[in-house]
Coordinates of C-alpha atoms in Angstrom, one line a residue:
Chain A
X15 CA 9.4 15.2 -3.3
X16 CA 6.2 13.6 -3.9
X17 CA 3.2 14.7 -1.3
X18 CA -0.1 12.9 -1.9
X19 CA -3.0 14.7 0.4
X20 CA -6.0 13.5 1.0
X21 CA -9.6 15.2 2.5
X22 CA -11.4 14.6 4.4
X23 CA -9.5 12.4 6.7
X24 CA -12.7 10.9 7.7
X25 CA -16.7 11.2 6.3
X26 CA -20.0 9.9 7.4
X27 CA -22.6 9.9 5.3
X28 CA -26.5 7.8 5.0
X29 CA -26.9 4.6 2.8
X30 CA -27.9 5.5 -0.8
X31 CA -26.1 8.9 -1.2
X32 CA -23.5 9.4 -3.9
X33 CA -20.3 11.1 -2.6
X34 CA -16.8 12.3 -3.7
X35 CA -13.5 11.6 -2.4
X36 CA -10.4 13.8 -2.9
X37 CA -7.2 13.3 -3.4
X38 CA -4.4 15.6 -4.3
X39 CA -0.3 15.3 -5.2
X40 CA 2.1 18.0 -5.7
X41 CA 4.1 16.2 -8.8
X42 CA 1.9 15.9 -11.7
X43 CA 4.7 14.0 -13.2
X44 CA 3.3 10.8 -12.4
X45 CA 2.9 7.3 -13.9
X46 CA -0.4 6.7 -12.8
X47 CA -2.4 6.8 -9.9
X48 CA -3.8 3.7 -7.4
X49 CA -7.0 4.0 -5.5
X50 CA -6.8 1.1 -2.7
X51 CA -9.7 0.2 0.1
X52 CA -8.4 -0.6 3.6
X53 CA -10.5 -2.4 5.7
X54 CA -10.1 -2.2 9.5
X55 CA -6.4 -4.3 10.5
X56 CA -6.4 -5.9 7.2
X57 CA -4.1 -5.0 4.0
X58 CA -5.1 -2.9 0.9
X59 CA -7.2 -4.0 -2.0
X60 CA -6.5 -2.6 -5.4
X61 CA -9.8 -0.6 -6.3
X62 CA -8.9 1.4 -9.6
X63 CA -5.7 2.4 -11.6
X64 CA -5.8 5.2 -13.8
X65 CA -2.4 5.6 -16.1
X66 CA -1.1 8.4 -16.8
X67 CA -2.7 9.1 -20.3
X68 CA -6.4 8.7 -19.1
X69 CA -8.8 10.6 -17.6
X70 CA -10.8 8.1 -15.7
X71 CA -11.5 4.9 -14.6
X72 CA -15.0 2.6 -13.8
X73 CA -15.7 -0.2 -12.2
X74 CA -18.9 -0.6 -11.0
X75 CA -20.6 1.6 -8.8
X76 CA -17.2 3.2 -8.3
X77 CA -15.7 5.9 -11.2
X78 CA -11.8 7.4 -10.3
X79 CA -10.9 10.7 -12.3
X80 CA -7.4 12.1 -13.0
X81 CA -6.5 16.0 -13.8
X82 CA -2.6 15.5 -13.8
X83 CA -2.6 19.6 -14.9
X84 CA -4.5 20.3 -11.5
X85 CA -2.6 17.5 -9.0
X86 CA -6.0 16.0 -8.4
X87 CA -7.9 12.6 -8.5
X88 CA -11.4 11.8 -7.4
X89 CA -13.5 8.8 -6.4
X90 CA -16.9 8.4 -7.3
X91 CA -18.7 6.3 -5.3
X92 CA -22.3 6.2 -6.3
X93 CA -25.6 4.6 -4.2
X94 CA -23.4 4.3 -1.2
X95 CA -23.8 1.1 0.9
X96 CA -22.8 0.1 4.3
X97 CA -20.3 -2.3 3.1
X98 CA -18.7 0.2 1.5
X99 CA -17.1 1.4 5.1
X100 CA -13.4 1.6 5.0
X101 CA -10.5 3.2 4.4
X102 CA -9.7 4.6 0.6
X103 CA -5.9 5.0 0.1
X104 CA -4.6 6.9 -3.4
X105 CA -1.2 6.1 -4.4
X106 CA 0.9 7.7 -7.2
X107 CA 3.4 6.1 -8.4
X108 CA 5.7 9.2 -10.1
X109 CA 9.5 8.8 -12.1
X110 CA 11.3 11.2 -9.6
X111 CA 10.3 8.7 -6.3
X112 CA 12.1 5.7 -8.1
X113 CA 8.9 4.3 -9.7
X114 CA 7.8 3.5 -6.0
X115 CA 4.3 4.6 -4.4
X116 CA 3.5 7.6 -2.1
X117 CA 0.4 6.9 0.0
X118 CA -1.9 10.1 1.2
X119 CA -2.9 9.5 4.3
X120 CA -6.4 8.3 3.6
X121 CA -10.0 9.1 4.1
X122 CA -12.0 7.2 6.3
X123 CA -15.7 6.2 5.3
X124 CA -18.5 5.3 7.2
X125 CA -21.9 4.6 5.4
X126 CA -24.6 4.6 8.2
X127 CA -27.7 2.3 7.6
Chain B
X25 CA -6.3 -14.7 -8.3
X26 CA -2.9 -13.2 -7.2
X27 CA -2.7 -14.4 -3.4
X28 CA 0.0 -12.6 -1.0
X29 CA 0.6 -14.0 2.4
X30 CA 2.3 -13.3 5.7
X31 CA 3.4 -15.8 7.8
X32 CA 1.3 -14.0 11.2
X33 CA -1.8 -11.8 11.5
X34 CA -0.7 -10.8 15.0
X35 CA 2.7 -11.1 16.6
X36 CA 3.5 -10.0 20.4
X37 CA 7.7 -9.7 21.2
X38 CA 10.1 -8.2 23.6
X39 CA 12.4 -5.8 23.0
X40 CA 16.0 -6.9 22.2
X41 CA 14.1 -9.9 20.2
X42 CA 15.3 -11.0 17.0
X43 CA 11.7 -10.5 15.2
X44 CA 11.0 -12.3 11.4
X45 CA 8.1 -11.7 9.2
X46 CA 7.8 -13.5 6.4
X47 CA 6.0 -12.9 3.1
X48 CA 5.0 -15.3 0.1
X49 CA 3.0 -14.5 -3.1
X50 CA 1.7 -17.3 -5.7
X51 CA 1.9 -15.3 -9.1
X52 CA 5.8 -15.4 -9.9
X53 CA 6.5 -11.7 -9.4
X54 CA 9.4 -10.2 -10.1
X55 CA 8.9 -7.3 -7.5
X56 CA 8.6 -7.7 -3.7
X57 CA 7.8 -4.9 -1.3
X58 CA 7.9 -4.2 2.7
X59 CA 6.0 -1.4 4.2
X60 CA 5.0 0.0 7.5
X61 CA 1.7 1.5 8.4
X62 CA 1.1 4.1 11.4
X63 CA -1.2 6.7 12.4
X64 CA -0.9 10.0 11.1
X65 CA 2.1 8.8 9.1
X66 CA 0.6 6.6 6.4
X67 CA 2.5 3.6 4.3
X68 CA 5.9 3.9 4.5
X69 CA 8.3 1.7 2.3
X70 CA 11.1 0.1 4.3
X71 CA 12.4 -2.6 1.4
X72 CA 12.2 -3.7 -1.6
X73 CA 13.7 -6.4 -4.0
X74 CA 13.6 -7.1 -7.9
X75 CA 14.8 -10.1 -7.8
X76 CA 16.3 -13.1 -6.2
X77 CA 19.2 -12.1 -4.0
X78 CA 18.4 -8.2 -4.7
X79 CA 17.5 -5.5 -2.3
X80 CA 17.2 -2.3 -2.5
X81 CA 16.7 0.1 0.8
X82 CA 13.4 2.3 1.2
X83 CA 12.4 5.4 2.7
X84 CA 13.1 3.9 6.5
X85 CA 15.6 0.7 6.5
X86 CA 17.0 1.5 9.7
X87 CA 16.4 -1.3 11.9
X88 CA 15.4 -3.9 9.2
X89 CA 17.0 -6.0 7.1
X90 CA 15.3 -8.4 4.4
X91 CA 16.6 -11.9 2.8
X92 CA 14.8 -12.8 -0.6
X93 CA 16.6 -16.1 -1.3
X94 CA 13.3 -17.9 -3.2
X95 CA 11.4 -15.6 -5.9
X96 CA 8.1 -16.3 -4.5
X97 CA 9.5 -15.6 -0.4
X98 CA 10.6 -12.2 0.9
X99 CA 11.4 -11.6 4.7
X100 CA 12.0 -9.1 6.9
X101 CA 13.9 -8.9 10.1
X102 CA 14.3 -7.2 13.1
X103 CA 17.5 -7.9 14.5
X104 CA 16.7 -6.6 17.9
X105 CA 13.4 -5.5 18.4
X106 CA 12.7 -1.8 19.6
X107 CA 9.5 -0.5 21.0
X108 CA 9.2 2.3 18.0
X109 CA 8.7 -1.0 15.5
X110 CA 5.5 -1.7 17.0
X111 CA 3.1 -0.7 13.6
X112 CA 1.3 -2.8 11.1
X113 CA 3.5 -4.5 8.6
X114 CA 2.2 -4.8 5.2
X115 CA 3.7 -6.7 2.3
X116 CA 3.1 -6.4 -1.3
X117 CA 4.0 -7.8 -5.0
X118 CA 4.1 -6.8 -8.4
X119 CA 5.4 -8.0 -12.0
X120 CA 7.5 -5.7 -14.4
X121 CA 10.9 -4.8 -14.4
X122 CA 9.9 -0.9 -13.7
X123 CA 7.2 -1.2 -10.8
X124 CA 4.5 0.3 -12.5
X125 CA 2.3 -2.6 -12.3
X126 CA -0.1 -2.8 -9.7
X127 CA 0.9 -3.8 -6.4
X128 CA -1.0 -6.7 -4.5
X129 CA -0.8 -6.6 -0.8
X130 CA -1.0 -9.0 1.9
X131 CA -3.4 -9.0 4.7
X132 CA -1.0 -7.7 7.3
X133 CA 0.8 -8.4 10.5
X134 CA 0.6 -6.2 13.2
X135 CA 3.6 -6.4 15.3
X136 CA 4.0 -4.9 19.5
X137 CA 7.1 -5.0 20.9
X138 CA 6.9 -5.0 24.9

């Protein structure tokens, strides 16, 4: 079965700086792979979806990788800004979990003025 | 724009209540989707349907049902409301006929049974 992991569950960092999160599944026999935003008690925004057959994915300031060989995905998020505080969900959507989405559990952002 | 909306941002019921959410998108998807959201336990799927008239149980149906009788409406019910449903309810749609298209998600409803 499908486990999606993310870390850190939670990161603070100061307007401006460039940072990295993680996220990591145990099938690499995926379709593709979903970063979402969360803001707080609303629903999820589709950021970036990277298929199966690519490496990586840009828009704007934001840039998602994909190492199906490794299990992991990244996201880039360069010249961080306050309004970028939320939740980032990844999501991979695999053959053996029905075509359906497993969620990790998130990583929660704050960017301090 | 693909627009997904639930029918309530907040809802407050007692237990034994017969509890319905319901969920509309605008874009003619195929694909409709129920989750659940809790802490330390992530997005769980509880329905789904790809079609009119077609359901298909998630990970965690128990205690839910769902109707889909319009393509563009998909509901879920609580047909008696249990303290252990209290969560945030998230609903979400998608076009294909294999669900690898993205999924669009609604803003939420976030559900306390008393």
């Amino acid at each position: 079965k499908q486990e999606v992991t993310q870390i850190p569950a939670a990161l603070s960092v100061p307007e401006g700086e460039n940072l990295v999160l993680n996220c990591s599944f145990t099938d690499s026999a995926i379709y593709n792979l979903q970063w979402f935003r969360q803001d707080p008690g609303k629903g999820l925004t589709s950021l970036l979806l990277i298929q199966s057959s690519q490496r990586e994915q840009t828009s704007g300031r934001l840039n998602a990788s994909l190492d199906k060989s490794s299990g992991r995905s990244t996201l880039y998020i360069a010249a961080s800004q306050p309004g970028d505080s939320a939740t980032y969900l990844c999501a991979t959507l695999a053959w053996d979990a029905g075509n359906m989405l497993t969620f990790g559990g998130g990583t929660r952002l704050m960017v301090k003025p | 724009d693909v627009k997904v909306t639930q029918s309530s941002r907040y809802l407050v019921k007692r237990t034994g209540e017969k509890v319905f959410l319901e969920c509309v998108q605008d874009m003619d998807h195929e694909n409709m989707f129920w989750y659940r959201q809790d802490p330390g336990l992530g997005l769980r799927l509880i329905y789904f349907s790809y079609d009119v008239k077609m359901k298909e149980k998630g990970d965690i149906p128990e205690g839910y049902s769902v109707s889909r009788e319009k393509k563009e409406r998909f509901s879920l019910i609580l047909e008696s409301a249990s303290t252990n449903q209290t969560s945030m309810y998230l609903c979400a749609s998608s076009s294909g006929q294999d669900f690898t298209d993205t999924q669009y998600f609604g803003p939420g409803t976030r559900l306390t049974v008393l």
